[in-house]
Short mmCIF file of C-alpha atoms in Angstrom, two decimals:
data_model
loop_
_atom_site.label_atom_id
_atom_site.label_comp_id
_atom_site.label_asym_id
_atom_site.label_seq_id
_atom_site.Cartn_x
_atom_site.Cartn_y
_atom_site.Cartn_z
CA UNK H 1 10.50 94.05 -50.86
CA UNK H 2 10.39 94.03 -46.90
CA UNK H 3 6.82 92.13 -47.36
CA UNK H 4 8.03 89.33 -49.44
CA UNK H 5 10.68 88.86 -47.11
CA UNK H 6 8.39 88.65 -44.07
CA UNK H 7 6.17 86.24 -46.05
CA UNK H 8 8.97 83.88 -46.99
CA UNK H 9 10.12 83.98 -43.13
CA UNK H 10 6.67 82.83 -42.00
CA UNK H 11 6.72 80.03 -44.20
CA UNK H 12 10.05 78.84 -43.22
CA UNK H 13 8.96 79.36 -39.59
CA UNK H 14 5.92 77.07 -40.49
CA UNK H 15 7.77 74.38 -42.29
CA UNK H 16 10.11 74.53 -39.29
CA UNK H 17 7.28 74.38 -36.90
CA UNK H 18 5.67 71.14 -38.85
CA UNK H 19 9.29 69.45 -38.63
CA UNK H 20 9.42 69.72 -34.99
CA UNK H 21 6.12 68.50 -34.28
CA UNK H 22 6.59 65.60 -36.41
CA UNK H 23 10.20 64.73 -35.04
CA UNK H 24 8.53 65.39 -31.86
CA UNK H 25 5.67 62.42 -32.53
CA UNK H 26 8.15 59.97 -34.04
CA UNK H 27 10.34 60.27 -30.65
CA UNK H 28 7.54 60.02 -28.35
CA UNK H 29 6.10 57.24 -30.26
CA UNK H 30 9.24 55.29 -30.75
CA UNK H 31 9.91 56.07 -26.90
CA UNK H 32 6.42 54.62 -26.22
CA UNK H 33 7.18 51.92 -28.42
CA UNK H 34 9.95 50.40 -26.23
CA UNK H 35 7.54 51.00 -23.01
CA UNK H 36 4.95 48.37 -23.78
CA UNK H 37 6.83 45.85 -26.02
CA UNK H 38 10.73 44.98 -25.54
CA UNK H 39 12.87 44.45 -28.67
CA UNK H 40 14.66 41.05 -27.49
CA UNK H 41 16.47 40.32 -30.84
CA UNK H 42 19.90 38.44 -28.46
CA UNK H 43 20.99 36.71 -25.21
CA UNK H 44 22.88 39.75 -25.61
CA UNK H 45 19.19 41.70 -24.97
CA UNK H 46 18.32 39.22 -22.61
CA UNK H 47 21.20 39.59 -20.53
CA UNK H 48 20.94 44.06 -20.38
CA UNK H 49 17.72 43.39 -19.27
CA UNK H 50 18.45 41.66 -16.23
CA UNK H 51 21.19 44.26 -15.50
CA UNK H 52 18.03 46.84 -16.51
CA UNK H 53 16.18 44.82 -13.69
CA UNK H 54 19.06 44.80 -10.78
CA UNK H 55 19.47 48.52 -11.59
CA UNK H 56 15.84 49.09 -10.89
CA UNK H 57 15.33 46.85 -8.48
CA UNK H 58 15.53 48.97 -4.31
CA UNK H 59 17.36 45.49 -2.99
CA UNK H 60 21.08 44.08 -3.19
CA UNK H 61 21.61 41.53 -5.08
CA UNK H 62 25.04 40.93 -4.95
CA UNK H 63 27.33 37.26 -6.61
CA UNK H 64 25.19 36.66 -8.89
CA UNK H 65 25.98 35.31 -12.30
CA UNK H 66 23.94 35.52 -15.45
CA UNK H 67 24.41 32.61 -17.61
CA UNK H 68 22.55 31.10 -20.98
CA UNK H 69 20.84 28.29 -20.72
CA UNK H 70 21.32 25.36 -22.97
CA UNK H 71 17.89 24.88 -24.10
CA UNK H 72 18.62 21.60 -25.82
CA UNK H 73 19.89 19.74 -22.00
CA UNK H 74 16.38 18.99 -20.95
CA UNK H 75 18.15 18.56 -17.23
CA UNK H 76 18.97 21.90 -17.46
CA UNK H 77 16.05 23.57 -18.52
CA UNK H 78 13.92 21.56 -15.80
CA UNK H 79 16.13 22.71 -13.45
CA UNK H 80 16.41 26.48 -14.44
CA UNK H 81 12.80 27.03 -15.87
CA UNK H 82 10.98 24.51 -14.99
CA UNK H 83 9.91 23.30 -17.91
CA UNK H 84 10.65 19.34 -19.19
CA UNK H 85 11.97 20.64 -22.34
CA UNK H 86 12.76 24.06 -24.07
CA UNK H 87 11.18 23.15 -27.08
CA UNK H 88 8.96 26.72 -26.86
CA UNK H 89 11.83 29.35 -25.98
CA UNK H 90 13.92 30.83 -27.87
CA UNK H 91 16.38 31.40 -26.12
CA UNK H 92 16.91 31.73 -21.68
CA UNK H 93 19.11 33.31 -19.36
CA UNK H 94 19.38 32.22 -15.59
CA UNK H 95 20.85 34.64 -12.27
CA UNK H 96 21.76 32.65 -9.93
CA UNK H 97 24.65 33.64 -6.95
CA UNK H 98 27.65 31.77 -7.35
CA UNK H 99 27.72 29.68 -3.94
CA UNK H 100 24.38 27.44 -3.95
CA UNK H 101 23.33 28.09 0.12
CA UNK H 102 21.65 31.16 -1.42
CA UNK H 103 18.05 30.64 -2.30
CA UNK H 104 17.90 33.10 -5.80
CA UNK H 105 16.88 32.39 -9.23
CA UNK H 106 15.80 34.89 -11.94
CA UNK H 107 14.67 33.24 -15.24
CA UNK H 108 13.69 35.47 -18.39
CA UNK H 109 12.85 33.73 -21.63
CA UNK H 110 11.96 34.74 -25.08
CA UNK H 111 9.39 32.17 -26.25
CA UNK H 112 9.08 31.10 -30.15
CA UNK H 113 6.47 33.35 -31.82
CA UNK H 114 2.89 31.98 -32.05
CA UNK H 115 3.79 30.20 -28.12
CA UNK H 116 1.49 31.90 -25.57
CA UNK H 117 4.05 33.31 -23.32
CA UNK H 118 1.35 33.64 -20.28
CA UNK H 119 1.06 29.57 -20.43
CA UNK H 120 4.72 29.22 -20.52
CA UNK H 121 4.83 31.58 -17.34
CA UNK H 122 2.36 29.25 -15.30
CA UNK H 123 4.28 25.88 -16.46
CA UNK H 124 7.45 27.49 -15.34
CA UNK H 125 5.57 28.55 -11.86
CA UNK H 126 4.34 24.93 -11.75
CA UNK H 127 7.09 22.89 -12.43
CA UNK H 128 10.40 24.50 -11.32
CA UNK H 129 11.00 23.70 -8.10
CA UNK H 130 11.44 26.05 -4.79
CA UNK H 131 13.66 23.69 -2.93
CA UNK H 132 16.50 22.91 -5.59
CA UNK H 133 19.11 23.92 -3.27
CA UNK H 134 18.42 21.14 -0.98
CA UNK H 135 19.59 22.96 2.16
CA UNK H 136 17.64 26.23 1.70
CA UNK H 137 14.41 26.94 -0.03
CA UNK H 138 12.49 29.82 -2.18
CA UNK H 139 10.03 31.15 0.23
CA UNK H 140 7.97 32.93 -2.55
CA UNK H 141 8.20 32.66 -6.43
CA UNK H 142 6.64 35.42 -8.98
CA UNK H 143 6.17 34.43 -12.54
CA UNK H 144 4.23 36.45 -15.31
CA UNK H 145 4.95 37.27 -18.94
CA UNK H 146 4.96 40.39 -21.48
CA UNK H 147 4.79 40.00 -25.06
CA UNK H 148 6.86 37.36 -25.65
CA UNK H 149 8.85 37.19 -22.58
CA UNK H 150 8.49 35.06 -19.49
CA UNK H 151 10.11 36.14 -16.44
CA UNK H 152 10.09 34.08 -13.31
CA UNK H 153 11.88 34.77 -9.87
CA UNK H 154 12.02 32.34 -6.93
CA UNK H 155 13.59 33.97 -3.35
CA UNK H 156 12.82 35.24 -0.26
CA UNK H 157 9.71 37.57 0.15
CA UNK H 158 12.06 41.19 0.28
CA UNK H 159 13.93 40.24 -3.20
CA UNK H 160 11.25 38.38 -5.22
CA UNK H 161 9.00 41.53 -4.62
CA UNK H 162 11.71 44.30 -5.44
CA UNK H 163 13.12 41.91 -9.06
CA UNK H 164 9.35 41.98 -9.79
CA UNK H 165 8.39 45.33 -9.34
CA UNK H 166 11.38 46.37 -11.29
CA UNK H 167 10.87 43.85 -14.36
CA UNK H 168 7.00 45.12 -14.58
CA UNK H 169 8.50 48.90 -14.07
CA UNK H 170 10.64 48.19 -17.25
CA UNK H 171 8.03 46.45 -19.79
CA UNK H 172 5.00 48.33 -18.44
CA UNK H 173 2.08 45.84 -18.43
CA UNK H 174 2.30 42.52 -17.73
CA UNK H 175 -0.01 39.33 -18.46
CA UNK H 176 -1.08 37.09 -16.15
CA UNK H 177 0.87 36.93 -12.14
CA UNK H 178 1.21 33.09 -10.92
CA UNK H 179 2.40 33.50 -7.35
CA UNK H 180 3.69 30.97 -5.50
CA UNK H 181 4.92 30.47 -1.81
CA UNK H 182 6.68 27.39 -0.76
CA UNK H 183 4.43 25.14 1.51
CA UNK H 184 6.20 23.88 5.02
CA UNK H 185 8.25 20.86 4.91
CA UNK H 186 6.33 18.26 6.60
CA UNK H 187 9.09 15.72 8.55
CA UNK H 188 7.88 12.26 7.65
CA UNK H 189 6.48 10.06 10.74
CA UNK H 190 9.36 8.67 11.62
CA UNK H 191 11.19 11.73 11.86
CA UNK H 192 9.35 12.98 14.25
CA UNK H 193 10.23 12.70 17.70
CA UNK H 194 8.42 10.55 20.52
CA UNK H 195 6.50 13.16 22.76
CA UNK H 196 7.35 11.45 26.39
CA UNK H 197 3.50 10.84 27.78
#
């Protein structure tokens, strides 16, 4: 019975062949999955993301603090996203550095399903504002969203670039870009001083 033998080892080979494949297609799917479309379920999620994006990111950011915001203090959420009130979101997390003569702020946001995440983006880009530190300001500010998370960072040129170009590294496509630089401080007339004739 030699030939019955080598039949039944072909088909075993086959069925192991078809297993494989298909474990092979269910990992590359579920790997593609997580590509295009992140699974924020948490802060918890929110908050490995932002680690995802430091890690990624080719500049140091160093003192910085992730925090949640408290999307029920309007105050706050103006202040962190932007926004007059967090009626849309879910649920927020803010980087900031710990000692305020830093310009930085990273803001990602899950917004409430049905909210168009690429409107929340521009409102954030619109309404936060680049000179909340009072003694230094955001020189350039990069907002943009991806399924149904907004991400907005406000810093210098070097950083906003390298947090951005990890974040859209990490989710893969991205909606809409609102970019922003922060216009000159014009002194007021008075402050000016008298040019001697």
């Amino acid at each position: 019975g030699g030939n019955k033998m080598r039949k039944e080892f072909k088909i075993a080979l086959i069925v192991v062949i078809i297993i494989a494949v298909i474990v092979g297609i269910v990992m590359f799917l579920n790997n593609k999955k997580d590509d295009s479309t992140l699974q924020i379920g948490s802060i918890e999620d929110l908050n490995k993301l932002v680690e995802k994006i430091y890690d990624g990111s080719k500049v140091d950011i160093y003192n910085v603090e992730t925090r949640e915001i408290d999307l029920s203090d309007s105050t706050s959420v103006k202040s962190f996203t932007g926004l007059d009130v967090g009626d849309d979101l879910e649920y927020a997390v803010v980087s900031e550095p710990m000692i305020s003569s830093q310009a930085y702020s990273l803001v990602i946001a899950k917004v409430k399903s049905g909210v168009n995440s690429s409107k929340i983006a521009e409102e954030m880009s619109e309404g936060v504002d680049q000179r909340k530190w009072i003694c230094v300001t955001a020189d350039k500010l990069y907002a943009t969203s991806s399924g149904d998370i907004v991400f907005l960072v406000m810093t210098n040129e070097e950083m906003a670039s390298g947090v951005f170009d990890s974040f859209k590294n990490i989710v893969g496509s991205t909606g809409n870009v609102f970019e922003k630089e922060a216009e000159e401080e014009e002194l007021p007339p008075d402050m000016s001083f008298p040019v001697p004739e």
